[in-house]
Amino acid sequence: MQRPIYMDCHATTPVDPRVLDAMLPYFRTHFGNAASRTHSFGWTAEAAVDGAREQVAALLGAEAREIVFTSGASESNWLALRGAAQALRERGDHLVTTAIEHKAVLETCRRLTHEGFRLTVVPVRPDGIVDVQRIAAAIEPQTILVSVMAANNELGTLQPLAEIGRLCRERGLLFHTDAAQAVGKVPLDVEALQLDLLSFSAHKLYGPKGIGALYVRRRGRRVRLVPQNEGGGQERGLRSGTVNVTGVVGLGMACELAAAGMDAEAPRLRALRDRLLAGILRQLNDVTVNGSMEQRLPHSLNLSFAGVQGESLLMLMNDVAVSPGAACDSANSEPSHVARAIGVPDDLARSSLRFGLGRFNTEEEVDYAIDKVVQSVRRLRSESPLYAAAGTKPLEDT
Ligand SMILES: *Cc1c(COP(=O)(O)O)cnc(C)c1O
């Protein structure tokens, strides 16, 4: 077993070797610009981009002409939200989103409020799932767009996209989802979910960083977006800039592998995740799961360990790479907006870890992680006068 062990797949995933193999010829030999029309270098690159567009579309139940390549989910969110809001400004000025969105959505929406739009941020239930009734109640005559993420990046909770899609279609609203955590992990079909816009990044599904895509509906109704940059008019004028051919090829392969492997990978990761949880719960008291255990990504787990500081825990866990479960960022131990939104008490938020298992994790690694967590938590609890004083039984569970 090699260490450190990587269990932070919500942050990023390793590039699958098959993805890298698909990309290498486009660095070495086929390095052409996909927009070059006068020679075979350009044609070869363009054919590769077209092929990748088909692979991406196939994973999402979309058509190739509905896929726009971007630098990743952040840019896709920006283009989708700002582009759609500006295009629909005549129709209305109101946007609806949720309190647990990624900052790339929340901050883009907030920016739009400085540009003449109004925003309703819908709260979520304590289990980390948005209540469709609350979305429905937030809709006004002037509402133009609803944005709800597919899966939350801190909690791993899955949102009821099908119901929200139905609601948006009934009310004639655009429906956008930030699906960065869900694409390639759980089935997502833009037709079944009645999505109009979907954002994601390659690096969350074993592809390279700095490449992603935006699905923009054209079937049934054609979604108009105002482009957010100017230049050579690539990607049907929606995203100017020389296309990242190697990245696109990697994204395409990552999508094809995800489509082919999901049925086997999801249950394997769910079993590993459940083993991790069971192993920890068997040996430690006062552990709580943050977010619904039922509506959750299969590889995902977010736990709070009463009586320990997340930072100290992460330090002791040195050779198991996980993230704080609910801290804004490492420089800031304030509870995250997600932890606040689901009402996790601040001390429990500060004691939480997020585990993101992935394609290359093994049972042996999970068992190692269990031991590491259990030892680290026991040690910190035994050193914590506060935890002992709370009357719990930290050391009696062996
Ligand atoms: C990772 C992530 C993003 C941002 O993706 P980038 O590749 O950094 O642009 C946006 N939304 C969610 C939910 C994410 O998990």
Short mmCIF file of C-alpha atoms and ligand atoms in Angstrom, two decimals:
data_model
loop_
_atom_site.label_atom_id
_atom_site.label_comp_id
_atom_site.label_asym_id
_atom_site.label_seq_id
_atom_site.Cartn_x
_atom_site.Cartn_y
_atom_site.Cartn_z
CA MET A 1 0.00 0.00 0.00
CA GLN A 2 1.41 3.36 -1.04
CA ARG A 3 1.11 6.33 1.25
CA PRO A 4 -0.13 9.02 1.49
CA ILE A 5 -3.56 7.66 0.65
CA TYR A 6 -5.82 9.96 -1.36
CA MET A 7 -9.42 10.21 -0.12
CA ASP A 8 -10.34 13.73 -1.17
CA CYS A 9 -12.14 13.09 -4.45
CA HIS A 10 -14.55 16.00 -4.00
CA ALA A 11 -11.60 18.34 -4.37
CA THR A 12 -10.17 16.64 -7.41
CA THR A 13 -9.50 13.14 -8.75
CA PRO A 14 -6.36 11.58 -10.20
CA VAL A 15 -6.25 11.42 -13.98
CA ASP A 16 -7.15 7.93 -15.15
CA PRO A 17 -4.17 6.46 -17.08
CA ARG A 18 -6.51 5.71 -20.00
CA VAL A 19 -7.43 9.40 -20.11
CA LEU A 20 -3.78 10.41 -20.16
CA ASP A 21 -3.03 7.88 -22.93
CA ALA A 22 -5.82 9.35 -25.03
CA MET A 23 -4.43 12.87 -24.54
CA LEU A 24 -0.73 12.29 -25.23
CA PRO A 25 -0.90 12.07 -29.06
CA TYR A 26 -2.57 15.51 -29.06
CA PHE A 27 0.44 16.99 -27.28
CA ARG A 28 3.04 15.15 -29.34
CA THR A 29 1.83 14.67 -32.90
CA HIS A 30 -1.64 16.12 -33.40
CA PHE A 31 -0.96 19.51 -31.87
CA GLY A 32 -2.99 21.50 -34.39
CA ASN A 33 -5.46 24.27 -33.66
CA ALA A 34 -8.98 22.90 -34.12
CA ALA A 35 -9.90 26.16 -35.88
CA SER A 36 -7.20 25.80 -38.57
CA ARG A 37 -9.07 25.10 -41.78
CA THR A 38 -6.20 24.89 -44.24
CA HIS A 39 -4.23 21.79 -43.24
CA SER A 40 -4.49 18.33 -41.77
CA PHE A 41 -3.15 19.40 -38.35
CA GLY A 42 -6.26 21.50 -37.91
CA TRP A 43 -8.59 18.86 -39.33
CA THR A 44 -7.19 16.17 -37.04
CA ALA A 45 -7.63 18.40 -34.00
CA GLU A 46 -11.14 19.34 -35.05
CA ALA A 47 -12.08 15.69 -35.52
CA ALA A 48 -10.82 14.93 -32.02
CA VAL A 49 -12.87 17.79 -30.56
CA ASP A 50 -15.96 16.60 -32.44
CA GLY A 51 -15.42 13.06 -31.16
CA ALA A 52 -15.08 14.28 -27.58
CA ARG A 53 -18.23 16.36 -27.92
CA GLU A 54 -20.08 13.14 -28.81
CA GLN A 55 -18.59 11.34 -25.79
CA VAL A 56 -19.62 14.13 -23.41
CA ALA A 57 -23.10 14.36 -24.90
CA ALA A 58 -23.60 10.59 -24.64
CA LEU A 59 -22.90 10.61 -20.89
CA LEU A 60 -25.53 13.31 -20.32
CA GLY A 61 -28.22 12.16 -22.76
CA ALA A 62 -27.55 15.34 -24.75
CA GLU A 63 -26.70 16.04 -28.37
CA ALA A 64 -23.17 17.03 -29.38
CA ARG A 65 -24.34 20.46 -30.62
CA GLU A 66 -25.58 21.19 -27.07
CA ILE A 67 -22.09 20.92 -25.50
CA VAL A 68 -19.87 24.01 -25.05
CA PHE A 69 -16.31 23.43 -23.83
CA THR A 70 -15.07 25.76 -21.08
CA SER A 71 -12.24 25.80 -18.54
CA GLY A 72 -14.37 24.05 -15.91
CA ALA A 73 -17.45 24.22 -13.75
CA SER A 74 -16.70 27.70 -12.39
CA GLU A 75 -16.59 29.19 -15.86
CA SER A 76 -19.58 27.13 -16.99
CA ASN A 77 -21.59 28.44 -14.04
CA TRP A 78 -20.59 32.01 -14.89
CA LEU A 79 -21.50 31.62 -18.55
CA ALA A 80 -24.77 29.83 -17.78
CA LEU A 81 -26.03 32.15 -15.06
CA ARG A 82 -24.83 35.47 -16.34
CA GLY A 83 -25.39 34.56 -19.98
CA ALA A 84 -28.96 33.41 -19.37
CA ALA A 85 -29.85 36.23 -16.99
CA GLN A 86 -28.65 38.86 -19.45
CA ALA A 87 -30.44 37.16 -22.34
CA LEU A 88 -33.73 37.10 -20.39
CA ARG A 89 -33.51 40.55 -18.83
CA GLU A 90 -36.56 41.76 -20.78
CA ARG A 91 -38.63 38.85 -19.46
CA GLY A 92 -37.76 39.18 -15.77
CA ASP A 93 -35.17 40.05 -13.16
CA HIS A 94 -35.44 37.37 -10.48
CA LEU A 95 -33.22 34.34 -9.83
CA VAL A 96 -33.66 31.45 -7.39
CA THR A 97 -30.86 29.34 -5.94
CA THR A 98 -30.09 27.48 -2.69
CA ALA A 99 -28.03 28.19 0.41
CA ILE A 100 -25.64 25.28 -0.16
CA GLU A 101 -24.46 26.06 -3.68
CA HIS A 102 -20.78 26.24 -4.53
CA LYS A 103 -19.33 29.73 -4.32
CA ALA A 104 -19.03 29.76 -8.11
CA VAL A 105 -22.84 29.85 -8.24
CA LEU A 106 -23.56 31.91 -5.13
CA GLU A 107 -21.02 34.61 -5.92
CA THR A 108 -22.09 34.79 -9.57
CA CYS A 109 -25.70 35.23 -8.44
CA ARG A 110 -24.62 37.87 -5.92
CA ARG A 111 -22.75 39.69 -8.66
CA LEU A 112 -25.93 39.70 -10.69
CA THR A 113 -27.73 41.43 -7.83
CA HIS A 114 -25.33 44.35 -8.35
CA GLU A 115 -26.33 44.37 -12.00
CA GLY A 116 -30.05 44.87 -11.54
CA PHE A 117 -31.23 41.34 -10.77
CA ARG A 118 -32.94 40.11 -7.63
CA LEU A 119 -32.03 36.85 -5.92
CA THR A 120 -33.82 34.48 -3.55
CA VAL A 121 -31.55 32.01 -1.74
CA VAL A 122 -33.73 29.10 -0.62
CA PRO A 123 -32.78 27.38 2.66
CA VAL A 124 -32.22 23.63 2.81
CA ARG A 125 -33.40 21.01 5.30
CA PRO A 126 -31.08 19.83 8.10
CA ASP A 127 -30.33 16.70 6.05
CA GLY A 128 -28.71 18.86 3.37
CA ILE A 129 -31.47 18.49 0.80
CA VAL A 130 -33.48 21.31 -0.65
CA ASP A 131 -37.23 21.22 -0.21
CA VAL A 132 -38.94 21.50 -3.59
CA GLN A 133 -41.88 23.25 -1.93
CA ARG A 134 -39.52 26.02 -0.83
CA ILE A 135 -38.29 26.43 -4.39
CA ALA A 136 -41.87 26.58 -5.63
CA ALA A 137 -42.73 29.17 -2.99
CA ALA A 138 -39.77 31.33 -4.02
CA ILE A 139 -40.89 31.60 -7.64
CA GLU A 140 -42.38 34.96 -8.63
CA PRO A 141 -43.89 36.24 -11.88
CA GLN A 142 -40.54 37.92 -12.61
CA THR A 143 -38.46 34.74 -12.02
CA ILE A 144 -36.43 33.66 -15.03
CA LEU A 145 -34.04 31.00 -13.76
CA VAL A 146 -33.61 28.41 -11.02
CA SER A 147 -30.15 27.03 -10.19
CA VAL A 148 -29.82 23.99 -7.90
CA MET A 149 -26.70 21.86 -7.68
CA ALA A 150 -26.89 18.15 -8.46
CA ALA A 151 -24.76 17.02 -5.50
CA ASN A 152 -23.28 19.11 -2.74
CA ASN A 153 -19.49 19.24 -2.63
CA GLU A 154 -19.20 19.27 1.16
CA LEU A 155 -21.97 16.91 2.21
CA GLY A 156 -22.35 14.71 -0.86
CA THR A 157 -26.12 15.05 -0.69
CA LEU A 158 -28.09 14.61 -3.92
CA GLN A 159 -30.75 17.17 -4.75
CA PRO A 160 -34.20 16.32 -6.18
CA LEU A 161 -33.44 17.49 -9.71
CA ALA A 162 -36.28 15.61 -11.41
CA GLU A 163 -38.93 17.33 -9.30
CA ILE A 164 -37.31 20.73 -9.68
CA GLY A 165 -37.02 20.15 -13.43
CA ARG A 166 -40.72 19.39 -13.64
CA LEU A 167 -41.56 22.50 -11.63
CA CYS A 168 -39.38 24.74 -13.80
CA ARG A 169 -40.81 23.34 -17.02
CA GLU A 170 -44.37 23.90 -15.75
CA ARG A 171 -43.59 27.49 -14.86
CA GLY A 172 -41.59 28.19 -18.01
CA LEU A 173 -38.33 28.84 -16.14
CA LEU A 174 -34.80 27.95 -17.12
CA PHE A 175 -33.29 25.23 -14.95
CA HIS A 176 -29.53 25.20 -14.38
CA THR A 177 -27.57 22.68 -12.33
CA ASP A 178 -23.98 22.75 -11.15
CA ALA A 179 -23.28 19.04 -11.56
CA ALA A 180 -19.52 19.11 -10.91
CA GLN A 181 -19.79 16.48 -8.15
CA ALA A 182 -22.38 14.28 -9.82
CA VAL A 183 -21.41 13.87 -13.47
CA GLY A 184 -19.90 10.44 -13.99
CA LYS A 185 -20.81 9.34 -10.45
CA VAL A 186 -24.58 8.97 -10.67
CA PRO A 187 -26.78 8.79 -13.78
CA LEU A 188 -27.78 12.25 -15.02
CA ASP A 189 -29.93 12.65 -18.10
CA VAL A 190 -30.75 16.15 -19.26
CA GLU A 191 -34.01 15.00 -20.86
CA ALA A 192 -35.27 12.98 -17.90
CA LEU A 193 -34.37 15.82 -15.51
CA GLN A 194 -35.67 18.54 -17.88
CA LEU A 195 -32.46 20.50 -17.52
CA ASP A 196 -31.69 23.51 -19.67
CA LEU A 197 -28.13 24.17 -18.49
CA LEU A 198 -25.62 21.87 -16.76
CA SER A 199 -22.06 22.70 -15.64
CA PHE A 200 -19.21 20.36 -14.83
CA SER A 201 -15.42 19.90 -14.72
CA ALA A 202 -13.26 17.07 -16.07
CA HIS A 203 -11.01 16.88 -13.03
CA LYS A 204 -13.78 15.67 -10.74
CA LEU A 205 -14.25 12.58 -12.93
CA TYR A 206 -10.67 11.41 -13.51
CA GLY A 207 -9.92 13.89 -16.28
CA PRO A 208 -7.46 16.80 -16.38
CA LYS A 209 -7.84 20.14 -14.59
CA GLY A 210 -8.74 23.32 -16.43
CA ILE A 211 -11.30 21.81 -18.79
CA GLY A 212 -15.03 21.36 -18.45
CA ALA A 213 -18.25 21.83 -20.29
CA LEU A 214 -21.62 23.51 -20.25
CA TYR A 215 -24.67 21.75 -21.62
CA VAL A 216 -26.96 24.30 -23.30
CA ARG A 217 -30.36 22.98 -24.37
CA ARG A 218 -31.27 23.26 -28.04
CA ARG A 219 -33.82 20.45 -28.35
CA GLY A 220 -37.41 21.43 -27.58
CA ARG A 221 -36.52 24.96 -26.71
CA ARG A 222 -33.37 26.73 -27.65
CA VAL A 223 -31.70 28.41 -24.68
CA ARG A 224 -30.11 31.73 -25.54
CA LEU A 225 -27.00 32.92 -23.72
CA VAL A 226 -25.16 36.21 -23.95
CA PRO A 227 -21.47 35.32 -24.46
CA GLN A 228 -19.26 36.42 -21.60
CA ASN A 229 -16.08 36.98 -23.61
CA GLU A 230 -15.13 38.15 -27.08
CA GLY A 231 -12.66 36.89 -29.63
CA GLY A 232 -12.47 34.27 -32.32
CA GLY A 233 -16.04 33.06 -31.93
CA GLN A 234 -15.19 29.46 -31.06
CA GLU A 235 -17.82 27.16 -29.56
CA ARG A 236 -20.61 28.68 -31.66
CA GLY A 237 -19.64 32.13 -30.45
CA LEU A 238 -20.44 31.27 -26.85
CA ARG A 239 -16.88 30.82 -25.68
CA SER A 240 -14.17 32.51 -27.69
CA GLY A 241 -10.62 31.29 -27.27
CA THR A 242 -8.55 28.53 -28.85
CA VAL A 243 -10.08 25.23 -27.81
CA ASN A 244 -7.99 23.22 -25.34
CA VAL A 245 -7.76 20.20 -27.61
CA THR A 246 -5.78 17.93 -25.27
CA GLY A 247 -8.07 18.82 -22.40
CA VAL A 248 -11.17 18.21 -24.49
CA VAL A 249 -9.84 14.82 -25.59
CA GLY A 250 -9.21 13.95 -21.94
CA LEU A 251 -12.66 15.12 -20.91
CA GLY A 252 -14.22 13.04 -23.68
CA MET A 253 -12.38 9.92 -22.64
CA ALA A 254 -13.20 10.54 -18.96
CA CYS A 255 -16.89 10.73 -19.89
CA GLU A 256 -16.75 7.58 -21.96
CA LEU A 257 -15.05 5.67 -19.13
CA ALA A 258 -17.58 6.99 -16.62
CA ALA A 259 -20.50 5.95 -18.82
CA ALA A 260 -19.08 2.48 -19.32
CA GLY A 261 -17.99 1.94 -15.72
CA MET A 262 -20.59 3.65 -13.57
CA ASP A 263 -22.81 0.62 -13.03
CA ALA A 264 -19.93 -1.31 -11.50
CA GLU A 265 -18.07 1.56 -9.87
CA ALA A 266 -20.93 3.08 -7.90
CA PRO A 267 -21.75 -0.09 -5.90
CA ARG A 268 -18.06 -0.80 -5.34
CA LEU A 269 -17.48 2.67 -3.92
CA ARG A 270 -20.70 2.54 -1.91
CA ALA A 271 -19.52 -0.69 -0.29
CA LEU A 272 -16.13 0.86 0.52
CA ARG A 273 -17.81 3.98 1.89
CA ASP A 274 -20.15 1.90 4.05
CA ARG A 275 -17.18 -0.13 5.29
CA LEU A 276 -15.43 3.10 6.27
CA LEU A 277 -18.47 4.35 8.15
CA ALA A 278 -19.17 1.04 9.88
CA GLY A 279 -15.52 0.66 10.89
CA ILE A 280 -15.48 4.10 12.47
CA LEU A 281 -18.86 3.78 14.19
CA ARG A 282 -17.93 0.37 15.60
CA GLN A 283 -14.98 1.88 17.47
CA LEU A 284 -15.97 5.45 18.28
CA ASN A 285 -18.88 7.08 20.10
CA ASP A 286 -20.21 10.54 19.37
CA VAL A 287 -19.77 10.48 15.64
CA THR A 288 -22.47 12.08 13.52
CA VAL A 289 -23.06 11.89 9.81
CA ASN A 290 -23.65 15.27 8.20
CA GLY A 291 -26.25 15.14 5.44
CA SER A 292 -28.68 12.46 4.37
CA MET A 293 -27.25 8.96 4.22
CA GLU A 294 -29.90 7.88 1.68
CA GLN A 295 -29.71 10.64 -0.90
CA ARG A 296 -25.96 10.82 -1.19
CA LEU A 297 -23.19 10.25 -3.68
CA PRO A 298 -21.95 6.66 -3.31
CA HIS A 299 -18.32 7.60 -2.63
CA SER A 300 -18.98 10.39 -0.19
CA LEU A 301 -19.02 10.73 3.60
CA ASN A 302 -18.99 13.72 5.95
CA LEU A 303 -18.56 13.03 9.67
CA SER A 304 -18.33 15.13 12.82
CA PHE A 305 -16.27 13.84 15.75
CA ALA A 306 -17.46 15.50 18.95
CA GLY A 307 -14.71 16.80 21.18
CA VAL A 308 -11.93 17.17 18.63
CA GLN A 309 -10.64 20.06 16.57
CA GLY A 310 -10.74 19.32 12.87
CA GLU A 311 -7.35 20.93 12.33
CA SER A 312 -5.68 18.79 14.99
CA LEU A 313 -7.37 15.72 13.58
CA LEU A 314 -6.15 16.51 10.06
CA MET A 315 -2.64 16.94 11.43
CA LEU A 316 -2.68 13.50 13.05
CA MET A 317 -4.18 11.97 9.90
CA ASN A 318 -1.06 13.10 8.02
CA ASP A 319 -0.87 10.20 5.55
CA VAL A 320 -4.58 10.03 4.73
CA ALA A 321 -5.56 12.94 2.51
CA VAL A 322 -9.02 14.20 3.47
CA SER A 323 -10.53 17.66 3.82
CA PRO A 324 -12.13 19.50 6.69
CA GLY A 325 -15.81 18.69 6.37
CA ALA A 326 -17.15 22.13 6.94
CA ALA A 327 -14.42 24.74 7.10
CA CYS A 328 -14.44 27.50 4.52
CA ASP A 329 -10.80 26.97 3.69
CA SER A 330 -7.69 25.90 5.54
CA ALA A 331 -6.75 29.48 6.42
CA ASN A 332 -10.13 29.99 8.02
CA SER A 333 -11.67 27.72 10.60
CA GLU A 334 -15.04 29.47 10.45
CA PRO A 335 -17.79 26.96 9.69
CA SER A 336 -18.70 26.93 6.02
CA HIS A 337 -21.88 28.41 4.60
CA VAL A 338 -23.05 24.83 3.99
CA ALA A 339 -22.59 23.80 7.64
CA ARG A 340 -24.42 26.96 8.71
CA ALA A 341 -27.19 26.32 6.20
CA ILE A 342 -27.98 22.86 7.60
CA GLY A 343 -27.63 24.04 11.19
CA VAL A 344 -24.57 22.06 12.29
CA PRO A 345 -23.44 23.62 15.58
CA ASP A 346 -20.17 25.50 15.11
CA ASP A 347 -18.11 23.16 17.32
CA LEU A 348 -19.32 20.09 15.44
CA ALA A 349 -18.72 21.82 12.12
CA ARG A 350 -15.14 22.46 13.22
CA SER A 351 -14.73 18.78 14.12
CA SER A 352 -15.80 17.34 10.78
CA LEU A 353 -14.00 15.51 8.01
CA ARG A 354 -15.03 14.94 4.41
CA PHE A 355 -14.06 11.64 2.81
CA GLY A 356 -14.21 11.29 -0.95
CA LEU A 357 -13.38 7.79 -2.12
CA GLY A 358 -12.40 7.17 -5.70
CA ARG A 359 -11.79 4.76 -8.53
CA PHE A 360 -8.34 3.75 -7.28
CA ASN A 361 -9.01 3.30 -3.56
CA THR A 362 -8.82 -0.22 -2.17
CA GLU A 363 -10.32 -2.04 0.79
CA GLU A 364 -6.89 -2.13 2.37
CA GLU A 365 -6.65 1.65 2.17
CA VAL A 366 -10.09 2.05 3.71
CA ASP A 367 -9.07 -0.19 6.61
CA TYR A 368 -5.93 1.86 7.10
CA ALA A 369 -8.00 5.06 7.11
CA ILE A 370 -10.38 3.58 9.69
CA ASP A 371 -7.48 2.80 12.02
CA LYS A 372 -5.98 6.22 11.50
CA VAL A 373 -9.23 8.06 12.23
CA VAL A 374 -10.00 5.95 15.29
CA GLN A 375 -6.51 6.33 16.79
CA SER A 376 -6.38 10.04 16.08
CA VAL A 377 -9.82 10.79 17.51
CA ARG A 378 -9.15 8.71 20.63
CA ARG A 379 -5.89 10.46 21.23
CA LEU A 380 -7.38 13.95 20.83
CA ARG A 381 -10.36 13.09 23.00
CA SER A 382 -8.15 11.69 25.75
CA GLU A 383 -6.25 15.00 25.73
CA SER A 384 -9.40 17.08 25.74
CA PRO A 385 -10.62 18.15 29.19
CA LEU A 386 -13.78 19.52 27.58
CA TYR A 387 -14.69 16.21 26.03
CA ALA A 388 -14.11 14.28 29.27
CA ALA A 389 -16.08 16.86 31.24
CA ALA A 390 -19.06 16.46 28.93
CA GLY A 391 -19.65 13.09 30.56
CA THR A 392 -19.19 10.98 27.45
CA LYS A 393 -17.19 7.81 27.38
CA PRO A 394 -14.41 8.30 24.91
CA LEU A 395 -12.18 5.40 25.87
CA GLU A 396 -14.57 2.68 26.90
CA ASP A 397 -15.41 1.48 23.47
CA THR A 398 -12.57 -0.95 22.80
C1 LIG B 1 -15.27 21.71 -7.96
C2 LIG B 1 -16.58 22.38 -8.09
C3 LIG B 1 -16.75 23.55 -8.82
C4 LIG B 1 -15.60 24.28 -9.48
O1 LIG B 1 -14.96 23.52 -10.43
P1 LIG B 1 -13.65 24.12 -11.11
O2 LIG B 1 -13.10 22.99 -11.88
O3 LIG B 1 -12.76 24.56 -9.99
O4 LIG B 1 -14.08 25.28 -11.94
C5 LIG B 1 -18.01 24.09 -8.90
N1 LIG B 1 -19.04 23.51 -8.32
C6 LIG B 1 -18.93 22.39 -7.59
C7 LIG B 1 -20.14 21.80 -6.95
C8 LIG B 1 -17.70 21.79 -7.45
O5 LIG B 1 -17.59 20.69 -6.72
#
